[in-house]
Each structure stands twice: as structure tokens, then as C-alpha cells.
PDB file of C-alpha atoms in Angstrom:
ATOM      1  CA  GLN A   1     -14.346  -5.224   9.934  1.00  0.00           C
ATOM      2  CA  THR A   2     -14.536  -2.228   7.638  1.00  0.00           C
ATOM      3  CA  VAL A   3     -14.690  -3.057   3.932  1.00  0.00           C
ATOM      4  CA  VAL A   4     -13.564  -0.497   1.377  1.00  0.00           C
ATOM      5  CA  THR A   5     -15.280  -1.152  -1.920  1.00  0.00           C
ATOM      6  CA  GLN A   6     -14.184  -0.402  -5.469  1.00  0.00           C
ATOM      7  CA  GLU A   7     -15.599  -1.398  -8.827  1.00  0.00           C
ATOM      8  CA  PRO A   8     -13.986  -4.667  -9.973  1.00  0.00           C
ATOM      9  CA  SER A   9     -13.273  -3.427 -13.482  1.00  0.00           C
ATOM     10  CA  PHE A  10     -13.716  -0.612 -15.975  1.00  0.00           C
ATOM     11  CA  SER A  11     -13.043  -0.304 -19.654  1.00  0.00           C
ATOM     12  CA  VAL A  12     -12.206   3.036 -21.271  1.00  0.00           C
ATOM     13  CA  SER A  13     -11.378   4.047 -24.810  1.00  0.00           C
ATOM     14  CA  PRO A  14      -8.076   5.792 -25.552  1.00  0.00           C
ATOM     15  CA  GLY A  15      -8.638   9.497 -24.957  1.00  0.00           C
ATOM     16  CA  GLY A  16     -11.738   8.803 -22.924  1.00  0.00           C
ATOM     17  CA  THR A  17     -12.585   9.586 -19.316  1.00  0.00           C
ATOM     18  CA  VAL A  18     -13.221   7.129 -16.519  1.00  0.00           C
ATOM     19  CA  THR A  19     -14.078   7.696 -12.860  1.00  0.00           C
ATOM     20  CA  LEU A  20     -13.286   5.057 -10.269  1.00  0.00           C
ATOM     21  CA  THR A  21     -14.867   5.195  -6.838  1.00  0.00           C
ATOM     22  CA  CYS A  22     -13.925   4.128  -3.322  1.00  0.00           C
ATOM     23  CA  GLY A  23     -16.681   3.607  -0.785  1.00  0.00           C
ATOM     24  CA  LEU A  24     -17.289   2.251   2.677  1.00  0.00           C
ATOM     25  CA  SER A  25     -19.404  -0.790   3.542  1.00  0.00           C
ATOM     26  CA  SER A  26     -21.125   1.473   6.036  1.00  0.00           C
ATOM     27  CA  GLY A  27     -20.956   5.224   6.090  1.00  0.00           C
ATOM     28  CA  SER A  28     -19.713   7.938   3.791  1.00  0.00           C
ATOM     29  CA  VAL A  29     -16.180   8.773   2.729  1.00  0.00           C
ATOM     30  CA  SER A  30     -15.076  12.302   3.529  1.00  0.00           C
ATOM     31  CA  THR A  31     -11.790  14.166   3.389  1.00  0.00           C
ATOM     32  CA  SER A  32     -11.250  13.078   7.007  1.00  0.00           C
ATOM     33  CA  TYR A  33     -10.406   9.629   5.651  1.00  0.00           C
ATOM     34  CA  TYR A  34      -7.475  11.161   3.706  1.00  0.00           C
ATOM     35  CA  PRO A  35      -8.231   9.098   0.587  1.00  0.00           C
ATOM     36  CA  SER A  36      -5.178   8.122  -1.426  1.00  0.00           C
ATOM     37  CA  TRP A  37      -4.872   6.288  -4.732  1.00  0.00           C
ATOM     38  CA  TYR A  38      -2.258   3.903  -6.110  1.00  0.00           C
ATOM     39  CA  GLN A  39      -1.575   2.438  -9.533  1.00  0.00           C
ATOM     40  CA  GLN A  40      -0.073  -1.004  -9.997  1.00  0.00           C
ATOM     41  CA  THR A  41       0.932  -2.717 -13.216  1.00  0.00           C
ATOM     42  CA  PRO A  42       1.630  -6.462 -13.250  1.00  0.00           C
ATOM     43  CA  GLY A  43       4.925  -7.406 -11.659  1.00  0.00           C
ATOM     44  CA  GLN A  44       5.590  -3.926 -10.356  1.00  0.00           C
ATOM     45  CA  ALA A  45       5.400  -2.223  -6.992  1.00  0.00           C
ATOM     46  CA  PRO A  46       2.506   0.176  -6.508  1.00  0.00           C
ATOM     47  CA  ARG A  47       2.940   3.810  -7.495  1.00  0.00           C
ATOM     48  CA  THR A  48       1.386   6.644  -5.517  1.00  0.00           C
ATOM     49  CA  LEU A  49      -0.936   8.817  -7.605  1.00  0.00           C
ATOM     50  CA  ILE A  50      -3.083  10.921  -5.304  1.00  0.00           C
ATOM     51  CA  TYR A  51      -3.081  11.681  -1.583  1.00  0.00           C
ATOM     52  CA  SER A  52      -5.248  13.689   0.775  1.00  0.00           C
ATOM     53  CA  THR A  53      -8.234  13.345  -1.597  1.00  0.00           C
ATOM     54  CA  ASN A  54      -6.941  15.449  -4.493  1.00  0.00           C
ATOM     55  CA  THR A  55      -3.194  16.166  -4.278  1.00  0.00           C
ATOM     56  CA  ARG A  56      -1.136  14.606  -7.046  1.00  0.00           C
ATOM     57  CA  SER A  57       2.089  12.940  -6.044  1.00  0.00           C
ATOM     58  CA  SER A  58       5.299  14.207  -7.609  1.00  0.00           C
ATOM     59  CA  GLY A  59       5.537  13.424 -11.308  1.00  0.00           C
ATOM     60  CA  VAL A  60       1.952  12.259 -11.718  1.00  0.00           C
ATOM     61  CA  PRO A  61       0.326  13.623 -14.909  1.00  0.00           C
ATOM     62  CA  ASP A  62      -2.553  16.026 -14.464  1.00  0.00           C
ATOM     63  CA  ARG A  63      -4.900  13.672 -16.318  1.00  0.00           C
ATOM     64  CA  PHE A  64      -5.241  11.968 -12.918  1.00  0.00           C
ATOM     65  CA  SER A  65      -7.419  13.806 -10.443  1.00  0.00           C
ATOM     66  CA  GLY A  66      -9.045  12.979  -7.133  1.00  0.00           C
ATOM     67  CA  SER A  67     -12.241  14.173  -5.498  1.00  0.00           C
ATOM     68  CA  ILE A  68     -15.153  13.309  -3.260  1.00  0.00           C
ATOM     69  CA  LEU A  69     -18.250  12.406  -5.296  1.00  0.00           C
ATOM     70  CA  GLY A  70     -21.337  12.006  -3.202  1.00  0.00           C
ATOM     71  CA  ASN A  71     -20.422   9.629  -0.396  1.00  0.00           C
ATOM     72  CA  LYS A  72     -17.320   8.160  -2.047  1.00  0.00           C
ATOM     73  CA  ALA A  73     -13.784   9.115  -2.950  1.00  0.00           C
ATOM     74  CA  ALA A  74     -13.146   9.191  -6.668  1.00  0.00           C
ATOM     75  CA  LEU A  75     -10.229   8.973  -9.081  1.00  0.00           C
ATOM     76  CA  THR A  76     -10.804  10.356 -12.555  1.00  0.00           C
ATOM     77  CA  ILE A  77      -8.571   9.655 -15.526  1.00  0.00           C
ATOM     78  CA  THR A  78      -9.167  12.233 -18.268  1.00  0.00           C
ATOM     79  CA  GLY A  79      -7.742  11.469 -21.695  1.00  0.00           C
ATOM     80  CA  ALA A  80      -6.831   7.854 -20.920  1.00  0.00           C
ATOM     81  CA  GLN A  81      -3.675   6.486 -22.475  1.00  0.00           C
ATOM     82  CA  ALA A  82      -2.634   2.931 -23.176  1.00  0.00           C
ATOM     83  CA  ASP A  83      -0.172   2.881 -20.307  1.00  0.00           C
ATOM     84  CA  ASP A  84      -2.961   3.771 -17.874  1.00  0.00           C
ATOM     85  CA  GLU A  85      -4.063   0.152 -18.178  1.00  0.00           C
ATOM     86  CA  SER A  86      -3.407  -1.004 -14.615  1.00  0.00           C
ATOM     87  CA  ASP A  87      -4.951  -1.952 -11.315  1.00  0.00           C
ATOM     88  CA  TYR A  88      -5.962   0.966  -9.119  1.00  0.00           C
ATOM     89  CA  TYR A  89      -6.327   0.872  -5.352  1.00  0.00           C
ATOM     90  CA  CYS A  90      -7.608   3.401  -2.870  1.00  0.00           C
ATOM     91  CA  VAL A  91      -6.626   3.607   0.777  1.00  0.00           C
ATOM     92  CA  LEU A  92      -8.737   5.134   3.523  1.00  0.00           C
ATOM     93  CA  TYR A  93      -7.363   6.205   6.892  1.00  0.00           C
ATOM     94  CA  MET A  94      -9.471   4.843   9.758  1.00  0.00           C
ATOM     95  CA  GLY A  95      -7.707   6.553  12.643  1.00  0.00           C
ATOM     96  CA  SER A  96      -5.127   5.515  15.250  1.00  0.00           C
ATOM     97  CA  GLY A  97      -2.606   4.953  12.479  1.00  0.00           C
ATOM     98  CA  ILE A  98      -4.688   2.242  10.807  1.00  0.00           C
ATOM     99  CA  SER A  99      -5.662   2.323   7.148  1.00  0.00           C
ATOM    100  CA  VAL A 100      -7.450  -0.051   4.807  1.00  0.00           C
ATOM    101  CA  PHE A 101      -6.946  -0.770   1.106  1.00  0.00           C
ATOM    102  CA  GLY A 102      -9.877  -0.918  -1.231  1.00  0.00           C
ATOM    103  CA  THR A 103     -10.651  -4.045  -3.203  1.00  0.00           C
ATOM    104  CA  GLY A 104      -9.047  -2.637  -6.342  1.00  0.00           C
ATOM    105  CA  THR A 105     -10.246  -1.790  -9.861  1.00  0.00           C
ATOM    106  CA  LYS A 106      -8.780  -3.207 -13.036  1.00  0.00           C
ATOM    107  CA  VAL A 107      -8.809  -0.612 -15.811  1.00  0.00           C
ATOM    108  CA  THR A 108      -8.571  -1.720 -19.415  1.00  0.00           C
ATOM    109  CA  VAL A 109      -7.852   0.781 -22.177  1.00  0.00           C
ATOM    110  CA  LEU A 110      -9.225  -0.361 -25.518  1.00  0.00           C
TER     111      LEU A 110
ATOM    112  CA  GLU B   1      19.238   8.544  -3.507  1.00  0.00           C
ATOM    113  CA  VAL B   2      16.093   8.186  -1.421  1.00  0.00           C
ATOM    114  CA  GLN B   3      15.092   4.546  -1.490  1.00  0.00           C
ATOM    115  CA  LEU B   4      13.836   1.497   0.357  1.00  0.00           C
ATOM    116  CA  VAL B   5      15.749  -1.679  -0.394  1.00  0.00           C
ATOM    117  CA  GLN B   6      14.035  -4.923   0.495  1.00  0.00           C
ATOM    118  CA  SER B   7      15.671  -8.274   1.125  1.00  0.00           C
ATOM    119  CA  GLY B   8      15.629 -11.005  -1.477  1.00  0.00           C
ATOM    120  CA  ALA B   9      13.103 -13.691  -2.246  1.00  0.00           C
ATOM    121  CA  GLU B  10      12.653 -16.486   0.278  1.00  0.00           C
ATOM    122  CA  VAL B  11      11.499 -20.088  -0.046  1.00  0.00           C
ATOM    123  CA  LYS B  12      10.491 -21.680   3.242  1.00  0.00           C
ATOM    124  CA  LYS B  13       8.649 -24.707   4.565  1.00  0.00           C
ATOM    125  CA  PRO B  14       5.487 -24.556   6.684  1.00  0.00           C
ATOM    126  CA  GLY B  15       6.322 -24.097  10.345  1.00  0.00           C
ATOM    127  CA  GLU B  16       9.613 -22.323   9.711  1.00  0.00           C
ATOM    128  CA  SER B  17      10.357 -18.817  10.929  1.00  0.00           C
ATOM    129  CA  LEU B  18      11.303 -15.894   8.732  1.00  0.00           C
ATOM    130  CA  LYS B  19      12.334 -12.261   9.019  1.00  0.00           C
ATOM    131  CA  ILE B  20      12.422 -10.031   5.938  1.00  0.00           C
ATOM    132  CA  SER B  21      13.899  -6.562   5.858  1.00  0.00           C
ATOM    133  CA  CYS B  22      13.448  -3.107   4.407  1.00  0.00           C
ATOM    134  CA  LYS B  23      16.417  -0.734   4.540  1.00  0.00           C
ATOM    135  CA  GLY B  24      15.906   2.979   4.110  1.00  0.00           C
ATOM    136  CA  SER B  25      18.516   5.349   2.775  1.00  0.00           C
ATOM    137  CA  GLY B  26      18.788   8.960   1.650  1.00  0.00           C
ATOM    138  CA  TYR B  27      16.363  10.301   4.234  1.00  0.00           C
ATOM    139  CA  SER B  28      15.897  10.520   8.009  1.00  0.00           C
ATOM    140  CA  PHE B  29      14.817   6.936   8.733  1.00  0.00           C
ATOM    141  CA  THR B  30      13.634   7.699  12.255  1.00  0.00           C
ATOM    142  CA  SER B  31      11.287  10.471  11.147  1.00  0.00           C
ATOM    143  CA  TYR B  32       8.867   8.554   8.927  1.00  0.00           C
ATOM    144  CA  TRP B  33       6.506   5.693   9.562  1.00  0.00           C
ATOM    145  CA  ILE B  34       7.118   2.551   7.512  1.00  0.00           C
ATOM    146  CA  GLY B  35       4.270   0.263   6.530  1.00  0.00           C
ATOM    147  CA  TRP B  36       4.037  -3.290   5.242  1.00  0.00           C
ATOM    148  CA  VAL B  37       1.644  -4.410   2.512  1.00  0.00           C
ATOM    149  CA  ARG B  38       0.777  -7.960   1.477  1.00  0.00           C
ATOM    150  CA  GLN B  39      -0.222  -9.083  -2.009  1.00  0.00           C
ATOM    151  CA  MET B  40      -1.165 -12.718  -2.342  1.00  0.00           C
ATOM    152  CA  PRO B  41      -0.831 -14.274  -5.811  1.00  0.00           C
ATOM    153  CA  GLY B  42      -3.371 -12.733  -8.183  1.00  0.00           C
ATOM    154  CA  LYS B  43      -4.991 -10.745  -5.394  1.00  0.00           C
ATOM    155  CA  GLY B  44      -5.208  -7.163  -4.165  1.00  0.00           C
ATOM    156  CA  LEU B  45      -3.140  -5.129  -1.768  1.00  0.00           C
ATOM    157  CA  GLU B  46      -3.652  -5.546   1.973  1.00  0.00           C
ATOM    158  CA  TRP B  47      -2.553  -3.107   4.689  1.00  0.00           C
ATOM    159  CA  MET B  48      -0.719  -5.078   7.373  1.00  0.00           C
ATOM    160  CA  GLY B  49       0.777  -2.660   9.846  1.00  0.00           C
ATOM    161  CA  ILE B  50       3.165   0.197  10.432  1.00  0.00           C
ATOM    162  CA  ILE B  51       6.067   1.173  12.657  1.00  0.00           C
ATOM    163  CA  TYR B  52       7.616   4.491  13.611  1.00  0.00           C
ATOM    164  CA  PRO B  53      11.343   3.740  13.792  1.00  0.00           C
ATOM    165  CA  GLY B  54      11.998   6.723  16.043  1.00  0.00           C
ATOM    166  CA  ASP B  55      10.308   5.073  19.018  1.00  0.00           C
ATOM    167  CA  SER B  56       9.148   1.684  17.608  1.00  0.00           C
ATOM    168  CA  ASP B  57       5.493   2.618  18.014  1.00  0.00           C
ATOM    169  CA  THR B  58       3.695  -0.127  16.073  1.00  0.00           C
ATOM    170  CA  ARG B  59       0.133  -0.471  14.812  1.00  0.00           C
ATOM    171  CA  TYR B  60      -1.419  -3.571  13.241  1.00  0.00           C
ATOM    172  CA  SER B  61      -4.442  -4.247  11.119  1.00  0.00           C
ATOM    173  CA  PRO B  62      -6.835  -6.472  13.104  1.00  0.00           C
ATOM    174  CA  SER B  63      -6.421  -9.020  10.310  1.00  0.00           C
ATOM    175  CA  PHE B  64      -2.689  -9.330  10.956  1.00  0.00           C
ATOM    176  CA  GLN B  65      -2.465  -8.696  14.705  1.00  0.00           C
ATOM    177  CA  GLY B  66      -0.821 -11.734  16.284  1.00  0.00           C
ATOM    178  CA  GLN B  67       0.073 -13.229  12.900  1.00  0.00           C
ATOM    179  CA  VAL B  68       3.219 -11.210  12.205  1.00  0.00           C
ATOM    180  CA  THR B  69       5.628  -8.975  14.092  1.00  0.00           C
ATOM    181  CA  ILE B  70       6.857  -5.636  12.790  1.00  0.00           C
ATOM    182  CA  SER B  71      10.051  -4.210  14.220  1.00  0.00           C
ATOM    183  CA  ALA B  72      12.836  -1.783  13.367  1.00  0.00           C
ATOM    184  CA  ASP B  73      16.504  -1.232  14.118  1.00  0.00           C
ATOM    185  CA  LYS B  74      17.109   2.468  13.766  1.00  0.00           C
ATOM    186  CA  SER B  75      20.861   2.045  14.154  1.00  0.00           C
ATOM    187  CA  ILE B  76      20.940   0.409  10.712  1.00  0.00           C
ATOM    188  CA  SER B  77      17.867   2.145   9.236  1.00  0.00           C
ATOM    189  CA  THR B  78      16.054  -1.138   8.742  1.00  0.00           C
ATOM    190  CA  ALA B  79      12.503  -2.284   9.336  1.00  0.00           C
ATOM    191  CA  TYR B  80      11.489  -5.924   9.600  1.00  0.00           C
ATOM    192  CA  LEU B  81       8.497  -8.169   9.110  1.00  0.00           C
ATOM    193  CA  GLN B  82       8.687 -11.539  10.770  1.00  0.00           C
ATOM    194  CA  TRP B  83       6.782 -14.772  11.204  1.00  0.00           C
ATOM    195  CA  SER B  84       7.373 -17.358  13.932  1.00  0.00           C
ATOM    196  CA  SER B  85       5.644 -20.214  12.119  1.00  0.00           C
ATOM    197  CA  LEU B  86       4.907 -19.815   8.430  1.00  0.00           C
ATOM    198  CA  LYS B  87       1.858 -21.222   6.702  1.00  0.00           C
ATOM    199  CA  ALA B  88       1.296 -21.907   3.034  1.00  0.00           C
ATOM    200  CA  SER B  89      -1.183 -19.024   3.060  1.00  0.00           C
ATOM    201  CA  ASP B  90       1.686 -16.625   3.859  1.00  0.00           C
ATOM    202  CA  THR B  91       2.893 -17.091   0.290  1.00  0.00           C
ATOM    203  CA  ALA B  92       2.788 -13.572  -1.125  1.00  0.00           C
ATOM    204  CA  MET B  93       4.698 -10.524  -2.230  1.00  0.00           C
ATOM    205  CA  TYR B  94       5.405  -8.162   0.644  1.00  0.00           C
ATOM    206  CA  TYR B  95       6.049  -4.468   0.080  1.00  0.00           C
ATOM    207  CA  CYS B  96       7.361  -1.881   2.480  1.00  0.00           C
ATOM    208  CA  ALA B  97       6.698   1.818   2.026  1.00  0.00           C
ATOM    209  CA  THR B  98       7.164   5.055   3.903  1.00  0.00           C
ATOM    210  CA  ILE B  99       4.060   6.761   5.201  1.00  0.00           C
ATOM    211  CA  LEU B 100       3.757  10.517   5.327  1.00  0.00           C
ATOM    212  CA  VAL B 101       1.670  12.153   8.019  1.00  0.00           C
ATOM    213  CA  PRO B 102      -0.594  13.908   8.688  1.00  0.00           C
ATOM    214  CA  ASN B 103      -2.102  12.679   5.416  1.00  0.00           C
ATOM    215  CA  TRP B 104      -1.359   9.017   6.138  1.00  0.00           C
ATOM    216  CA  TYR B 105      -0.440   7.917   2.640  1.00  0.00           C
ATOM    217  CA  PHE B 106       2.219   5.629   1.215  1.00  0.00           C
ATOM    218  CA  ASP B 107       4.941   7.664  -0.424  1.00  0.00           C
ATOM    219  CA  LEU B 108       8.174   5.800  -1.200  1.00  0.00           C
ATOM    220  CA  TRP B 109       7.850   2.111  -2.059  1.00  0.00           C
ATOM    221  CA  GLY B 110      10.269  -0.803  -1.934  1.00  0.00           C
ATOM    222  CA  ARG B 111      10.324  -3.273  -4.817  1.00  0.00           C
ATOM    223  CA  GLY B 112       8.894  -6.088  -2.758  1.00  0.00           C
ATOM    224  CA  THR B 113      10.029  -9.404  -1.287  1.00  0.00           C
ATOM    225  CA  LEU B 114       8.473 -12.603  -2.582  1.00  0.00           C
ATOM    226  CA  VAL B 115       7.891 -15.177   0.139  1.00  0.00           C
ATOM    227  CA  THR B 116       7.013 -18.711  -0.940  1.00  0.00           C
ATOM    228  CA  VAL B 117       5.963 -21.242   1.678  1.00  0.00           C
ATOM    229  CA  SER B 118       5.747 -24.776   0.380  1.00  0.00           C
ATOM    230  CA  SER B 119       6.418 -28.270   1.666  1.00  0.00           C
TER     231      SER B 119
END
């Protein structure tokens, strides 16, 4: 079974920049996997941030950006704010309608 | 208002059956895939499966194939997730969400249904 890997945790200072990645247990992530990114705070439903690698969902601040870095998808937060402290998940599309969530990254802003 | 409204929290015993729902409104229900996502207590999000209400085409993650059934009733704009025999390990929050193609991403989310299975 395909495993989609993310860093377990990151810490970033207010105003700082952090880049989270989303990789495959075997193989490289490309735009063909339509990487998407979701933010979840405790007790809340997920919120869609980025889809199709680098398109921001409606209402998402431009401090969130998506890209492909090397062989992984990436989510960069530029100018981190306190309310960016959340769990972040990527999703990769595997084909035939099936997708897989990444393992998730907990981001702490301090 | 465009929204997905999920059914309320459930408390069940092992071995019981359950069907939870996700009702769409404010958009063309039959034109968008709906997916189900599991989140076990303190754990990450898991992609379970999706359904296209227009023709009930259904796809399952290999991890959930045979464990749950996804269905939809387009006449009442509602998708369902059901279990025939619950286990304690089914205790989780379950989210539904619309999926937009061709980019295959979750767009509109429900607030979740908490399912607790305990003897």
C-alpha cells in the first residue's frame, strides 16, 4: 500500500517561513498527483488550502503557497502567524478516483 | 447557502449496525463526487472512499473496501456511510466533503459525525 509521508512536526517563529513536504514511500511526486493541502485545528473540520499543486482555495491568504520541490510536493507558509498553528495534511491522487492522505505535520508557532 | 450537513453523534455497541448521513444543499448534488474521511481519536485523516451521486459510481480505499458501504440517495441529496457490524476500532470522527474534478481535491466539508462504539 502506498504511504504518503510528511514531517511529524515543525516549529516556526512568528513572521518566519516554514516549508512542509509531502512525499511517496516509493517514487516521486509530480503535478500528475494533483497535490492538495488541508489545515486542521483541534476540534474543527479540515479546511482546504491548496489544490492542484499551487492553486489557493477561495479565501486562503497568500502567505500559503504550494509547489513541487525536488521529488515532493511542498506547502510553504511565509510570514507565519499565531493562528497558523495547526495540523497540515496533504492528499495525493493515485488514479481511478482513489486518493491518499499524508501522515500529517503539526506546526507550532512560537 | 452551499453546505454539507452531517447527522448527529452516535453511540453504539460492538456488533450493531449504523448508517450516518451527509446532506448537500445549495448546489447540484448529483454533479459532484462526495468523499468520506475518517479521523480516529488523536490520529490523522484517512481517505475512505467516494461516491458520485449522479450514477452511484463508488470507489473505496483498499483499507476500507469491505469494511464500510458508501451510498447515496439523489432524490434527497444525501450520501451515506454505513457499517453492518461495528467494532470498537470504528470509534472516530467521520467527515464528508465534496470532491472537485479534474483536480480531485476536497472542497466543501461537513462538520463531522462522531461515532463511538463501546460495550
